[in-house]
XYZ file of C-alpha atoms in Angstrom:
489
model
C -1.264 -15.399 13.065
C -0.003 -12.386 15.049
C 1.096 -9.519 12.818
C -0.511 -11.113 9.759
C -3.345 -9.817 7.611
C -4.758 -13.350 7.854
C -6.628 -15.163 5.094
C -6.886 -13.138 1.889
C -8.184 -13.718 -1.608
C -7.509 -12.362 -5.059
C -9.987 -10.015 -6.730
C -10.388 -9.261 -10.410
C -11.560 -6.332 -12.496
C -11.900 -6.192 -16.282
C -11.644 -2.984 -18.310
C -13.194 -3.081 -21.750
C -11.922 0.308 -22.925
C -8.836 -0.218 -25.112
C -5.485 0.264 -23.389
C -3.147 2.084 -25.808
C 0.380 0.729 -25.448
C 3.686 2.520 -25.886
C 4.408 0.394 -28.974
C 1.316 1.754 -30.695
C -0.623 -1.490 -30.231
C -3.961 -1.701 -28.428
C -4.885 -4.195 -25.712
C -8.535 -4.929 -24.877
C -10.134 -6.145 -22.768
C -7.705 -5.970 -19.850
C -8.229 -7.984 -16.665
C -6.216 -7.135 -13.567
C -5.850 -9.463 -10.586
C -5.224 -7.715 -7.281
C -5.373 -8.034 -3.518
C -6.101 -5.411 -0.869
C -5.381 -5.275 2.865
C -6.562 -2.826 5.497
C -9.327 -0.255 5.052
C -9.572 2.842 2.907
C -10.258 5.854 5.118
C -13.066 8.325 4.512
C -10.786 10.803 2.757
C -9.274 7.988 0.668
C -5.868 9.386 1.569
C -4.218 6.295 3.090
C -3.823 4.073 0.011
C -0.428 2.546 -0.771
C 0.280 0.675 -4.006
C 2.939 -2.030 -3.763
C 4.441 -3.127 -7.084
C 5.914 -6.603 -7.482
C 9.144 -7.761 -9.105
C 9.671 -9.963 -12.181
C 8.588 -13.265 -10.663
C 6.143 -11.837 -8.109
C 2.381 -11.459 -8.146
C -0.465 -9.709 -6.329
C -0.169 -11.938 -3.249
C 2.081 -9.685 -1.200
C 0.856 -10.585 2.296
C -1.309 -12.984 4.285
C -2.375 -16.488 3.335
C -4.615 -18.022 0.718
C -6.981 -20.723 1.962
C -5.568 -23.299 -0.451
C -1.894 -22.535 0.291
C -0.042 -22.226 3.567
C 2.773 -20.062 2.192
C 2.537 -16.352 3.108
C 2.728 -13.524 0.590
C 6.115 -12.589 -0.818
C 6.505 -9.466 1.388
C 4.612 -10.656 4.442
C 7.472 -9.509 6.678
C 6.730 -5.830 6.073
C 2.972 -5.807 5.342
C 0.530 -6.290 8.212
C -0.536 -4.877 11.586
C 2.323 -3.085 13.301
C 4.722 -3.513 10.363
C 6.106 -0.837 8.040
C 3.018 -1.077 5.834
C 0.682 -1.124 8.804
C -2.700 -2.408 7.681
C -4.295 -0.837 10.758
C -3.379 2.535 9.247
C -2.956 2.057 5.512
C -5.008 0.554 2.706
C -2.587 -1.637 0.750
C -3.127 -2.562 -2.904
C -0.995 -4.951 -4.942
C -1.838 -6.028 -8.485
C -0.413 -8.573 -10.889
C 1.203 -6.786 -13.841
C -0.276 -7.042 -17.305
C 1.804 -9.532 -19.247
C 1.928 -11.675 -16.114
C 0.464 -15.094 -15.502
C -1.263 -14.800 -12.123
C -4.678 -13.550 -13.151
C -3.935 -10.403 -15.142
C -4.146 -10.365 -18.921
C -0.995 -11.831 -20.431
C 0.288 -14.172 -23.147
C -1.537 -17.160 -21.620
C -4.878 -15.302 -21.669
C -7.431 -15.977 -24.368
C -7.330 -13.580 -27.290
C -11.012 -12.626 -27.804
C -10.339 -12.257 -31.519
C -9.244 -15.867 -31.998
C -10.563 -17.764 -28.989
C -7.032 -19.110 -28.451
C -4.276 -18.067 -26.041
C -2.378 -14.997 -27.221
C 1.028 -16.662 -27.059
C 3.538 -14.469 -28.867
C 0.744 -12.535 -30.604
C 0.384 -10.717 -27.292
C 1.612 -7.140 -27.821
C 4.991 -6.159 -26.417
C 4.592 -4.143 -23.229
C 6.677 -1.649 -21.278
C 6.880 -0.550 -17.661
C 4.904 2.536 -18.674
C 2.115 0.301 -20.014
C 2.106 -1.699 -16.774
C 1.751 1.485 -14.728
C -0.985 2.832 -16.998
C -3.024 -0.323 -16.321
C -2.383 0.020 -12.582
C -3.687 3.573 -12.686
C -6.958 2.307 -14.111
C -7.236 -0.112 -11.206
C -6.493 2.609 -8.654
C -9.140 4.862 -10.198
C -11.631 2.000 -10.189
C -11.082 1.696 -6.428
C -12.131 5.333 -6.052
C -8.632 6.565 -5.203
C -7.625 9.869 -6.777
C -4.243 10.234 -5.072
C -2.051 7.511 -3.629
C -0.299 8.109 -0.360
C 2.675 6.083 -1.618
C 3.861 3.815 -4.422
C 6.447 1.231 -3.416
C 8.498 -1.472 -5.065
C 11.728 -3.419 -5.128
C 13.618 -4.493 -8.259
C 11.166 -4.276 -11.188
C 8.632 -3.016 -8.646
C 10.940 -0.067 -7.999
C 10.957 0.678 -11.729
C 7.170 0.844 -11.651
C 7.276 3.194 -8.653
C 9.681 5.495 -10.530
C 7.464 5.399 -13.610
C 4.455 6.373 -11.496
C 6.314 9.434 -10.218
C 7.260 10.479 -13.762
C 4.004 9.658 -15.568
C 1.541 10.788 -12.884
C 3.349 13.297 -10.641
C 0.122 14.671 -9.145
C -1.291 11.269 -8.254
C 1.005 10.269 -5.391
C 2.661 11.751 -2.310
C 5.574 9.417 -1.613
C 7.713 6.926 -3.505
C 9.858 4.121 -2.113
C 12.370 2.513 -4.483
C 14.408 -0.469 -3.293
C 17.236 -2.225 -5.162
C 16.228 -0.842 -8.532
C 17.420 1.305 -11.408
C 16.065 4.134 -13.538
C 17.469 2.554 -16.703
C 18.502 -1.019 -17.425
C 22.226 -1.498 -17.930
C 23.839 -3.584 -20.708
C 24.698 -6.285 -18.150
C 21.093 -6.501 -16.945
C 19.829 -6.696 -20.521
C 22.414 -9.393 -21.259
C 21.276 -11.634 -18.414
C 17.643 -11.232 -19.511
C 18.546 -12.139 -23.080
C 20.322 -15.342 -22.027
C 17.218 -16.335 -20.027
C 14.950 -15.652 -23.000
C 17.156 -17.642 -25.366
C 17.119 -20.574 -22.963
C 13.317 -20.623 -23.220
C 13.231 -20.120 -26.975
C 15.805 -22.894 -27.527
C 13.545 -25.422 -25.797
C 11.888 -27.524 -28.571
C 8.664 -27.437 -26.561
C 8.438 -23.627 -26.903
C 7.057 -23.993 -30.449
C 7.584 -20.307 -31.270
C 5.417 -19.425 -28.287
C 2.432 -21.513 -29.396
C 2.877 -24.337 -26.888
C -0.081 -25.874 -25.071
C -0.382 -24.659 -21.497
C -0.405 -28.325 -20.479
C 2.924 -28.893 -22.268
C 5.037 -25.790 -21.611
C 8.787 -25.488 -22.275
C 9.716 -26.369 -18.711
C 13.373 -27.123 -19.417
C 14.015 -23.736 -20.970
C 12.036 -21.875 -18.318
C 13.821 -23.727 -15.506
C 17.185 -22.820 -17.021
C 16.135 -19.174 -17.368
C 15.163 -19.141 -13.704
C 18.460 -20.724 -12.675
C 20.384 -18.046 -14.586
C 18.279 -15.293 -13.091
C 18.489 -16.668 -9.580
C 22.276 -16.585 -9.637
C 22.067 -12.809 -10.116
C 19.756 -12.475 -7.097
C 22.368 -13.894 -4.719
C 25.754 -12.551 -3.687
C 29.065 -14.396 -3.713
C 29.148 -14.116 0.075
C 25.636 -15.501 0.433
C 26.554 -18.521 -1.688
C 29.671 -19.123 0.397
C 27.691 -18.875 3.643
C 24.823 -21.048 2.495
C 26.514 -23.684 0.346
C 30.273 -23.352 0.384
C 31.674 -26.275 -1.572
C 29.472 -28.739 0.261
C 28.440 -31.855 -1.605
C 24.828 -32.947 -2.006
C 24.000 -36.360 -0.518
C 27.517 -37.723 -1.039
C 30.804 -37.820 0.799
C 33.186 -37.440 -2.149
C 33.161 -36.058 -5.670
C 32.076 -38.457 -8.394
C 34.134 -37.194 -11.325
C 31.111 -36.847 -13.594
C 28.332 -34.485 -14.602
C 25.599 -35.544 -12.210
C 24.491 -33.072 -9.545
C 27.209 -33.132 -6.895
C 27.301 -29.754 -5.118
C 24.598 -28.331 -2.871
C 24.502 -25.110 -4.877
C 23.707 -27.123 -8.018
C 20.866 -28.905 -6.270
C 19.526 -25.595 -4.990
C 19.457 -24.060 -8.452
C 17.730 -27.131 -9.898
C 15.086 -26.863 -7.184
C 14.554 -23.153 -7.906
C 14.183 -23.837 -11.611
C 11.812 -26.774 -11.226
C 9.551 -25.068 -8.688
C 9.376 -21.926 -10.839
C 7.978 -23.852 -13.803
C 4.993 -24.900 -11.689
C 3.815 -21.342 -11.146
C 5.077 -19.196 -14.030
C 4.421 -19.002 -17.762
C 7.380 -19.081 -20.138
C 5.970 -16.449 -22.495
C 5.286 -14.126 -19.556
C 8.968 -14.417 -18.683
C 9.854 -13.261 -22.201
C 7.490 -10.287 -22.143
C 8.271 -9.048 -18.661
C 12.041 -9.256 -19.062
C 11.703 -7.342 -22.336
C 9.738 -4.629 -20.538
C 12.610 -4.396 -18.050
C 15.124 -4.098 -20.905
C 13.245 -1.190 -22.463
C 13.014 0.729 -19.178
C 14.905 4.015 -19.394
C 13.657 7.200 -17.738
C 16.485 9.355 -19.064
C 15.627 12.119 -21.535
C 18.359 12.660 -24.121
C 20.649 10.640 -21.862
C 19.900 12.736 -18.766
C 18.140 11.267 -15.741
C 17.848 14.737 -14.245
C 15.822 15.777 -17.303
C 13.729 12.613 -16.976
C 12.782 13.517 -13.408
C 12.085 17.191 -14.159
C 8.362 17.024 -13.391
C 8.501 14.810 -10.295
C 6.704 16.152 -7.200
C 6.626 13.273 -4.687
C 9.109 12.794 -1.865
C 11.394 9.763 -2.178
C 13.088 7.066 -0.167
C 15.715 5.241 -2.233
C 17.286 2.104 -0.751
C 20.161 0.061 -2.167
C 21.807 -3.151 -0.961
C 25.538 -3.258 -0.300
C 26.045 -6.717 -1.856
C 23.624 -6.322 -4.792
C 25.518 -6.821 -8.042
C 22.417 -7.064 -10.241
C 21.217 -3.553 -9.327
C 24.331 -2.190 -7.604
C 24.246 0.838 -5.277
C 25.682 3.202 -7.886
C 22.408 2.914 -9.838
C 20.413 3.981 -6.786
C 22.843 6.850 -6.268
C 22.188 7.966 -9.865
C 18.483 8.155 -9.036
C 19.182 10.181 -5.894
C 21.477 12.609 -7.725
C 18.936 13.139 -10.526
C 16.111 13.777 -8.051
C 18.267 16.145 -5.981
C 19.168 18.064 -9.132
C 15.452 18.837 -9.467
C 15.065 19.907 -5.844
C 13.053 16.803 -4.977
C 12.938 15.778 -1.316
C 14.871 12.485 -1.310
C 16.348 10.242 1.372
C 18.922 7.573 0.568
C 20.116 4.535 2.483
C 22.374 1.634 1.586
C 21.448 -1.312 3.780
C 24.208 -3.661 4.829
C 23.347 -7.188 3.827
C 25.069 -10.294 2.528
C 21.939 -11.541 0.746
C 22.587 -9.712 -2.535
C 19.627 -8.503 -4.598
C 17.262 -10.775 -2.661
C 17.835 -8.600 0.425
C 14.828 -6.470 -0.587
C 12.713 -9.546 0.184
C 14.664 -10.858 3.168
C 15.900 -7.921 5.245
C 12.558 -7.282 6.943
C 14.112 -5.767 10.065
C 16.041 -3.018 8.299
C 13.234 -2.352 5.831
C 10.553 -2.116 8.528
C 12.622 0.530 10.294
C 13.536 2.588 7.216
C 10.131 2.443 5.550
C 8.191 3.029 8.767
C 10.304 6.087 9.567
C 9.880 7.489 6.052
C 6.117 6.994 5.938
C 5.684 8.686 9.301
C 7.561 11.769 8.073
C 4.360 13.303 6.787
C 3.469 16.747 5.506
C 0.092 18.407 5.940
C -0.722 17.964 2.243
C -0.338 14.186 2.669
C -3.307 13.904 5.030
C -5.440 17.004 4.494
C -8.945 16.724 3.115
C -9.634 18.680 -0.071
C -12.878 19.689 -1.747
C -14.409 20.562 1.609
C -17.695 22.514 1.874
C -17.422 26.237 2.561
C -19.764 29.168 3.080
C -19.611 32.871 2.255
C -19.428 35.703 4.795
C -22.924 36.901 3.915
C -24.557 33.530 4.651
C -26.908 33.081 7.593
C -26.535 30.860 10.632
C -29.354 28.770 9.177
C -27.360 28.344 5.952
C -24.305 27.216 7.907
C -26.316 24.689 9.912
C -27.903 23.279 6.773
C -24.534 22.783 5.024
C -23.097 21.076 8.104
C -26.008 18.665 8.308
C -26.120 17.910 4.563
C -22.374 17.363 4.259
C -21.847 15.764 7.652
C -19.087 18.159 8.744
C -18.306 19.843 12.052
C -16.001 22.571 10.717
C -17.108 25.047 8.053
C -14.573 27.546 6.672
C -16.000 30.977 5.841
C -14.688 32.675 2.703
C -14.541 36.383 1.970
C -15.713 37.766 -1.360
C -12.122 37.645 -2.607
C -11.987 33.919 -1.942
C -9.603 34.284 0.976
C -10.248 32.595 4.291
C -12.249 34.927 6.549
C -12.974 32.646 9.472
C -14.424 29.340 10.577
C -17.677 28.116 12.116
C -18.012 24.878 14.075
C -21.003 22.807 15.102
C -20.329 24.047 18.652
C -20.774 27.623 17.384
C -24.147 26.671 15.869
C -25.261 25.185 19.182
C -24.127 28.365 20.963
C -26.125 30.487 18.501
C -29.288 28.534 19.258
C -28.753 28.747 23.009
C -27.958 32.480 22.987
C -30.361 33.564 20.280
C -27.751 34.898 17.874
C -28.975 35.725 14.379
C -25.905 36.702 12.372
C -22.991 34.530 11.280
C -20.548 37.263 12.279
C -21.667 36.844 15.903
C -20.449 33.261 16.156
C -17.676 32.690 13.657
C -14.039 32.794 14.706
C -11.990 35.274 12.662
C -8.683 34.909 14.470
C -7.929 31.389 13.338
C -4.875 29.185 13.355
C -4.034 27.779 9.932
C -1.590 25.274 8.500
C 0.530 25.358 5.357
C 0.531 22.341 3.023
C 4.267 21.653 3.307
C 4.441 21.893 7.101
C 5.109 18.693 9.045
C 1.960 17.002 10.276
C 3.559 16.923 13.714
C 3.466 20.736 13.815
C -0.231 20.831 12.913
C -0.996 18.155 15.513
C 0.909 20.104 18.162
C -1.034 23.299 17.356
C -4.350 21.474 17.668
C -3.338 19.914 20.955
C -2.038 23.176 22.462
C -5.179 25.118 21.486
C -7.626 22.281 22.173
C -9.052 22.429 18.650
C -9.834 19.522 16.389
C -9.152 20.906 12.896
C -7.045 23.464 11.046
C -7.808 25.105 7.712
C -4.937 24.673 5.239
C -4.098 27.763 3.184
C -1.670 28.619 0.408
C 0.757 31.543 0.311
C -2.093 33.932 -0.611
C -4.218 32.835 2.353
C -6.640 30.996 0.084
C -8.235 27.851 1.454
C -6.993 24.599 -0.117
C -8.074 22.018 2.463
C -8.666 21.047 6.061
C -6.641 18.827 8.386
C -8.411 17.222 11.327
C -7.188 15.401 14.395
C -9.364 12.472 13.295
C -7.520 12.176 9.983
C -4.164 12.356 11.728
C -5.038 9.694 14.279
C -6.460 7.446 11.556
C -3.324 7.608 9.446
C -0.351 8.091 11.711
C -1.464 7.780 15.306
C -0.259 10.364 17.822
C 2.412 12.715 16.450
C 5.350 13.544 18.664
């Protein structure tokens, strides 16, 4: 399977500490199903969290042994693709409230021994993101390189940037909104009422073996109409009849588009829980990042850089909503790029336009700053230390570059393992005899390409990163650059 991550499997983690929800309710324990692809680098700086949409799950790429269908975003996740698993460590989890392994309405309530059903607490996008953050921390990741999502996944990415501004470098939002519109809420409500009107729903207390399939199928059919564009329906179905040569003047399925919607509804009921549909659509309804009606105020604390992508034919999350996000971010001085992709697929383009997305996302992820790849918390040594002290720190911490700090805390110089070897060969005794004081440094907001060029021109393998007061805040190495982004131009 060229370009594929291959055979993958779901993993699970359970947190027993209570998860406080925005409603004031408490959820415990919380199990999260997730999948990972690629390898986490030594600095744990190459992790990307992909967030799924309403009907998605953790299976974003590759194949499960028991199913031949690839993950829902397999076109952009894998070796050589935008989310290159040879460079990045990709994480995707099933949202809480879902039905694909994470705790949701179909899970067993430990207090009763029965499925939660509608006793499951109402959740929000903020609650979903809070649970994801626990998963990310459990994986040993303190700061994500990027958080990405389309549709409801884009809402989660926005919430990450607002709730945890110091925990991520980049955000990619595709075909999404920062606050659900009345029309979006209306479509969700019709879908919910279709489920609740099914006699088999039983106020949410149905047996999992006898779910309200008719109501859920109808909800999916309603929702699926909003995912397509008028042009896409014309191109794909037109007014073509299904398995007949003339209209029958009745109410049986006659048009291809009708048959398609019936298929979408029926297949959805085999993999999704009706109560999960209620809870997740409600979370979408509640989503609103504005503060006192102002999106600019809602984004006031955001620090990440953004790529916002809309779809020209998307009438569920139309381009003007993406433009509102861009304007609000720009009002706060946030680094943001915007693109409207041309597509006839409607909202579903975020799943189908792999070519355009691979180009846009790949270009954005490669536009790195030094702070995105630098290593922090590195060992240092004072000016008064001995050569023996420097050698011992290098050996104990497994480093080849050791910044030397003055008594004021400012960077005074740097010592390398080559300098230690030279000291032994030449019989030097004092650190001042071997350390380099005239050093090239990098600033955190400089392009990585500039740092890489400086290292190449001077034949050095690392640069100390300093702030505006010349205080050391990290180190960027050629190894970290090559691991994450390959050769910089």
